[in-house]
Coordinates of C-alpha atoms in Angstrom, one line a residue:
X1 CA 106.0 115.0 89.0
X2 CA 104.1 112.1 88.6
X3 CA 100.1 111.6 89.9
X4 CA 99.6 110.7 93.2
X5 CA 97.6 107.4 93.2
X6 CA 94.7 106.8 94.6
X7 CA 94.2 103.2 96.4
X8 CA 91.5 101.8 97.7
X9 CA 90.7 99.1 99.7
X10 CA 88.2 97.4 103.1
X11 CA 89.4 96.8 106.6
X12 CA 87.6 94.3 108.6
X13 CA 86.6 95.4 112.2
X14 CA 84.8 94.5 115.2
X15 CA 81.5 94.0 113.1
X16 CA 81.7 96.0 110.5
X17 CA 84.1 96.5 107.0
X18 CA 85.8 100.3 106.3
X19 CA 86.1 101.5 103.0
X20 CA 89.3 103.5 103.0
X21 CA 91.4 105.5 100.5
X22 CA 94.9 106.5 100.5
X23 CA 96.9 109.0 98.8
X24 CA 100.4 108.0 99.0
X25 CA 101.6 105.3 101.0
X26 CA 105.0 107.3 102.7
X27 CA 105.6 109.6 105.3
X28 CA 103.4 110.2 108.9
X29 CA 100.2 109.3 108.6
X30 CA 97.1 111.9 108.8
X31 CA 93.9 110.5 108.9
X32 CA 91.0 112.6 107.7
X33 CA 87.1 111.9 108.7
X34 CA 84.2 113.4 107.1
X35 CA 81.0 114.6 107.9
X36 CA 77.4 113.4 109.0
X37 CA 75.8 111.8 105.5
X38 CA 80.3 112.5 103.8
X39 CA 82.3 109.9 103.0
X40 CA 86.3 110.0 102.3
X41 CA 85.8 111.4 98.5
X42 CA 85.0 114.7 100.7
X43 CA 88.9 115.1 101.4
X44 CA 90.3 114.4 98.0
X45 CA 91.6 117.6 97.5
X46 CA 93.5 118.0 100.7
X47 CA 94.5 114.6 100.7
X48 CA 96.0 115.1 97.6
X49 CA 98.2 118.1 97.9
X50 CA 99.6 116.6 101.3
X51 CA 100.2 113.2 99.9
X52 CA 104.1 114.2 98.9
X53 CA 104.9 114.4 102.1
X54 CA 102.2 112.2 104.0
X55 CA 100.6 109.2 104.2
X56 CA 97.3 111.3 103.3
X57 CA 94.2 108.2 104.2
X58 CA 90.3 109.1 104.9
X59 CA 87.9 106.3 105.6
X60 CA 84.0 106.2 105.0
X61 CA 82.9 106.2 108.8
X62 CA 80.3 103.1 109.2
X63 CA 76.9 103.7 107.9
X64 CA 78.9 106.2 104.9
X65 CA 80.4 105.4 101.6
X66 CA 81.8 101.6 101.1
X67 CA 81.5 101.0 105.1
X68 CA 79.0 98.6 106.7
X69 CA 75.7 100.1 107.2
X70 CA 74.8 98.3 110.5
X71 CA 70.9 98.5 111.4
X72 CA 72.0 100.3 114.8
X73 CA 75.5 101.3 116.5
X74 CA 76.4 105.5 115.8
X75 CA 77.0 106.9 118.6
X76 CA 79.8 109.4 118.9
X77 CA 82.3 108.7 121.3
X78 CA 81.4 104.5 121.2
X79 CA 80.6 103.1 117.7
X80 CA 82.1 105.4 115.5
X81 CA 85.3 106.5 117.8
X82 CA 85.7 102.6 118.8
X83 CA 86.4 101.9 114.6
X84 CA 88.6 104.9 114.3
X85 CA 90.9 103.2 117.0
X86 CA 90.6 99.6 116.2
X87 CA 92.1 101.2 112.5
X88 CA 94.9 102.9 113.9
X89 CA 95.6 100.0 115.9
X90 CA 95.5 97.1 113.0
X91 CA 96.4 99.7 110.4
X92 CA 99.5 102.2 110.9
X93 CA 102.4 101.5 112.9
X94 CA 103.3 105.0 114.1
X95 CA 101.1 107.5 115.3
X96 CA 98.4 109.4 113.6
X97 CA 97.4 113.0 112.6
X98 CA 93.4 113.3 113.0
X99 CA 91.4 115.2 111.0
X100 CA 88.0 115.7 111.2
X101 CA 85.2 118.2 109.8
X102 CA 82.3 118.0 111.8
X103 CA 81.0 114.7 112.8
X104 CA 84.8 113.8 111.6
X105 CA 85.7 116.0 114.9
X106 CA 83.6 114.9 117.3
X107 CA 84.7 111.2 116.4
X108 CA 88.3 112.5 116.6
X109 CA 88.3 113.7 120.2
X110 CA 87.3 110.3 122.3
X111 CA 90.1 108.6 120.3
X112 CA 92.7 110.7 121.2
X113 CA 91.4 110.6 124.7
X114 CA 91.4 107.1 124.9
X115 CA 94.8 106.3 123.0
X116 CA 97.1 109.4 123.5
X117 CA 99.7 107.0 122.5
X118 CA 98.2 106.5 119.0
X119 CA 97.9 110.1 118.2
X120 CA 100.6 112.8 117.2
X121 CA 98.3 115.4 116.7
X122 CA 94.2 116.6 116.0
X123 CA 92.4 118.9 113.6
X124 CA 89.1 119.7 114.5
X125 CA 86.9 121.4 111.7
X126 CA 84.2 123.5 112.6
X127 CA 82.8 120.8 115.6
X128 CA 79.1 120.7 116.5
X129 CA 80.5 120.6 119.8
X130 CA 77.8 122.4 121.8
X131 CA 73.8 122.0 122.0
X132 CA 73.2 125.0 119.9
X133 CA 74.8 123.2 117.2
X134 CA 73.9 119.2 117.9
X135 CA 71.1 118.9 119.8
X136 CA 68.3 122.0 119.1
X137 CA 64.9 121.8 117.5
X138 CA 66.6 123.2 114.4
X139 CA 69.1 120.6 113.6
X140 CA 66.9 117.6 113.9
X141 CA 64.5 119.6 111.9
X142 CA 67.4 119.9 109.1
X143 CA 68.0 116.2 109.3
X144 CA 64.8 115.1 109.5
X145 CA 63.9 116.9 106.0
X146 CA 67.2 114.9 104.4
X147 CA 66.1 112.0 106.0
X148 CA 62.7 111.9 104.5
X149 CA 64.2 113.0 101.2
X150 CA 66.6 109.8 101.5
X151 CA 63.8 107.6 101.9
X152 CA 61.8 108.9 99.0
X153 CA 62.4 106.6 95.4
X154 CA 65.0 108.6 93.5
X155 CA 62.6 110.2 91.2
X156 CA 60.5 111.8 94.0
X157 CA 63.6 112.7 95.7
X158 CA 65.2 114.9 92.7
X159 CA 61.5 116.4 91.7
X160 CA 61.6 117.5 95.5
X161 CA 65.2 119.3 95.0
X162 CA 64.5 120.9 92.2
X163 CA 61.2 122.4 93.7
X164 CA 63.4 123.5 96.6
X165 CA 65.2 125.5 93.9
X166 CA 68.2 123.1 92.6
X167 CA 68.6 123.0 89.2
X168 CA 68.3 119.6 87.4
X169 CA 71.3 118.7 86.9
X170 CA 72.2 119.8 90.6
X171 CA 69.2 118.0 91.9
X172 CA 70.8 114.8 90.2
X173 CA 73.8 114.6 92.0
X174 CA 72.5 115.4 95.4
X175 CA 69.8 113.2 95.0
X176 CA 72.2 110.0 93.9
X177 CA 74.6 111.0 96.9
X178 CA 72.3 110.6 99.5
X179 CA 72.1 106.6 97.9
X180 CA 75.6 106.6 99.9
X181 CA 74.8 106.8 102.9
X182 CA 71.7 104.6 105.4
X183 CA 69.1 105.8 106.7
X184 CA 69.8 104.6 110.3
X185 CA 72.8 107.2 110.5
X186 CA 69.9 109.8 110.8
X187 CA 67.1 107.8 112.2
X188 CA 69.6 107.3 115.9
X189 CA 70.8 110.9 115.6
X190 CA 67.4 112.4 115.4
X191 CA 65.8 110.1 118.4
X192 CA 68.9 111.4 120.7
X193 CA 71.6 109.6 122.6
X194 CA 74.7 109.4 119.9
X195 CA 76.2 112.6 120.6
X196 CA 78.0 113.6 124.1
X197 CA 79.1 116.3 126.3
X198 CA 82.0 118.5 124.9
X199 CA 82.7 120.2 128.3
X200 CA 83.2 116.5 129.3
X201 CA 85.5 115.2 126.8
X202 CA 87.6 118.3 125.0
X203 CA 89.3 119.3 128.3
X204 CA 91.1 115.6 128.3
X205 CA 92.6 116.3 125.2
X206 CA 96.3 116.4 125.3
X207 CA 97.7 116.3 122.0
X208 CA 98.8 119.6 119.9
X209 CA 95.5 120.9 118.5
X210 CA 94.4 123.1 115.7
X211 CA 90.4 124.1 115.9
X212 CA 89.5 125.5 112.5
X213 CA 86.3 127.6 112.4
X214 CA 83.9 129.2 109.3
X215 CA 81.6 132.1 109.9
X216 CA 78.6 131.5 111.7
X217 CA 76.5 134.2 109.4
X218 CA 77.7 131.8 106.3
X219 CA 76.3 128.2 107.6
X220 CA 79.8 127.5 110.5
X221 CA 77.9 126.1 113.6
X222 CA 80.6 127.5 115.8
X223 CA 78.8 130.7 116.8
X224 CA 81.2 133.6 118.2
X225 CA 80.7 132.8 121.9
X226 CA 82.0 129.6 121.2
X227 CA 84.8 130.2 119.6
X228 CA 86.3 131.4 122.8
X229 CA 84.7 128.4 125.0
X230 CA 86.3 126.1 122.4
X231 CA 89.8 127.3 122.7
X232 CA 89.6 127.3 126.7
X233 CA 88.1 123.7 126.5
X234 CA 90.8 122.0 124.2
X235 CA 94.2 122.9 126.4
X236 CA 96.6 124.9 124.0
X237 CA 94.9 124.8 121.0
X238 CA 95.4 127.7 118.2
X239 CA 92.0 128.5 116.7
X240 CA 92.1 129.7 113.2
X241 CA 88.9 131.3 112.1
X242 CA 87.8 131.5 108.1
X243 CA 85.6 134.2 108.0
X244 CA 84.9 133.8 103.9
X245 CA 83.8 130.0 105.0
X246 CA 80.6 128.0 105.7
X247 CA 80.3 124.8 107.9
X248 CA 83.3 123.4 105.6
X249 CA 86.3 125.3 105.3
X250 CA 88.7 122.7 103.9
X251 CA 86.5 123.7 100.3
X252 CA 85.1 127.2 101.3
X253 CA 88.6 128.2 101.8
X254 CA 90.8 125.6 100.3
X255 CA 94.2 127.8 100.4
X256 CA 93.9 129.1 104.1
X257 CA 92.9 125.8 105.5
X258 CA 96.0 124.2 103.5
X259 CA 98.1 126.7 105.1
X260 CA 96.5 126.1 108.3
X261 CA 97.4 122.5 108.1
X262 CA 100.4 122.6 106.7
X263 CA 101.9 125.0 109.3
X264 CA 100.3 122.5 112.0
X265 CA 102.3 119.6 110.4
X266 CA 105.6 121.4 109.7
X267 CA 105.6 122.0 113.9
X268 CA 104.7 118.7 115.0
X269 CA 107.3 117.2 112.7
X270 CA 109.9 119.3 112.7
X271 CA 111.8 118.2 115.7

């Protein structure tokens, strides 16, 4: 079989310009958002094995990647949420598959709230969906340390990786991929008021949903208690847990999650 090609291309929106890339251009759409400080690169190797059979497209959310990197404007379930649907909207003319790893699925879930009529379907990878894992002392002290790092000149920035105990060449890349994402992304996180409540907003859902999980003793920030309170919050959702996975499970656990995914789309198309 041939490649599947890669496109890539911007779509003007209400004040800002997404950077989006597409594997394939036939079949149901499934759009796939990444995580806090991502950008679409981070599903390549889904994308790509779905592509056959899907329109397979992930966009840089705003701030990320080839996006506009406004000086203010990420809040959850507003800014970033309000570009996901003015895309579906101007972009695809059938509804959507969401997929979403973190950030990605906290984005997801106001969208298919407001426009059930846009959405087939939602994946939602390992969602900071609770205080424990988007709002405590220990999460804005993680970000904070990558934010200082980000503003650091490059030099500085790798000399402090590799004292953290990268090695150099590891140092290297993490230190130029911070260069694709702004600083404002963390700046509003860290001084509060971009996320919102999941108790509030996951029981609206009323699409088919799959809720995929790593292992909170590996770096998930699902902890085992809320595994149970996410599966009652998000009506009929299947949870699929990957113990052998971290926060990401899409590349701790490439196969499973495939699996996972693919099973998800074979039921919501097969009628």
């Amino acid at each position: 079989m041939p490649p599947i090609r890669v496109t890539e291309y911007s779509v003007p929106l209400e004040g800002v310009k997404i950077h989006c890339r597409e594997w394939g251009t036939e079949g149901p759409p499934v759009l796939f958002l990444h995580h806090t400080t991502g950008n679409s690169l981070h599903w390549s190797d889904v994308a790509s094995q779905i592509a056959r059979d899907f329109r397979a497209i992930a966009i840089d959310l705003r701030g990320h990647g080839g996006s506009s990197k406004p000086a203010a404007g990420y809040s959850w379930a507003e800014d970033y949420a309000r570009d996901v649907g003015q895309f579906l909207e101007r972009q695809l003319h059938e509804p959507a598959v969401l997929g979403g790893l973190s950030l990605g699925a906290m984005v997801s879930v106001p969208v298919v709230v407001r426009m059930p009529e846009r959405v087939r379907g939602v994946v939602l990878e390992d969602p900071p969906a609770f205080p424990s894992s988007n709002a405590s002392p220990e999460i804005y002290a993680f970000f904070g340390e990558r934010l200082s790092l980000r503003r650091m000149p490059l030099h500085d920035r790798i000399r402090c990786l590799v004292e953290q105990g990268q090695d150099r060449e590891e140092a290297e890349r993490s230190a130029h991929g911070m260069e694709t994402w702004c600083e404002e992304v963390l700046a509003e996180y860290i001084s509060g008021g971009t996320t919102y409540s999941a108790e509030e907003w996951f029981p609206q859902v009323r699409c088919p949903a799959l809720v995929i999980v790593g292992n909170p003793e590996r770096g998930s920030v699902v902890t085992l208690e809320e595994r149970a309170l996410l599966s009652q919050l998000v009506p009929g959702s299947r949870l699929v847990a990957c113990e052998a996975s971290g926060h990401a499970p899409h590349e701790d656990e490439f196969e499973r999650f495939l699996e996972a995914l693919s099973a998800f789309l074979k039921e919501l198309y097969s009628g």
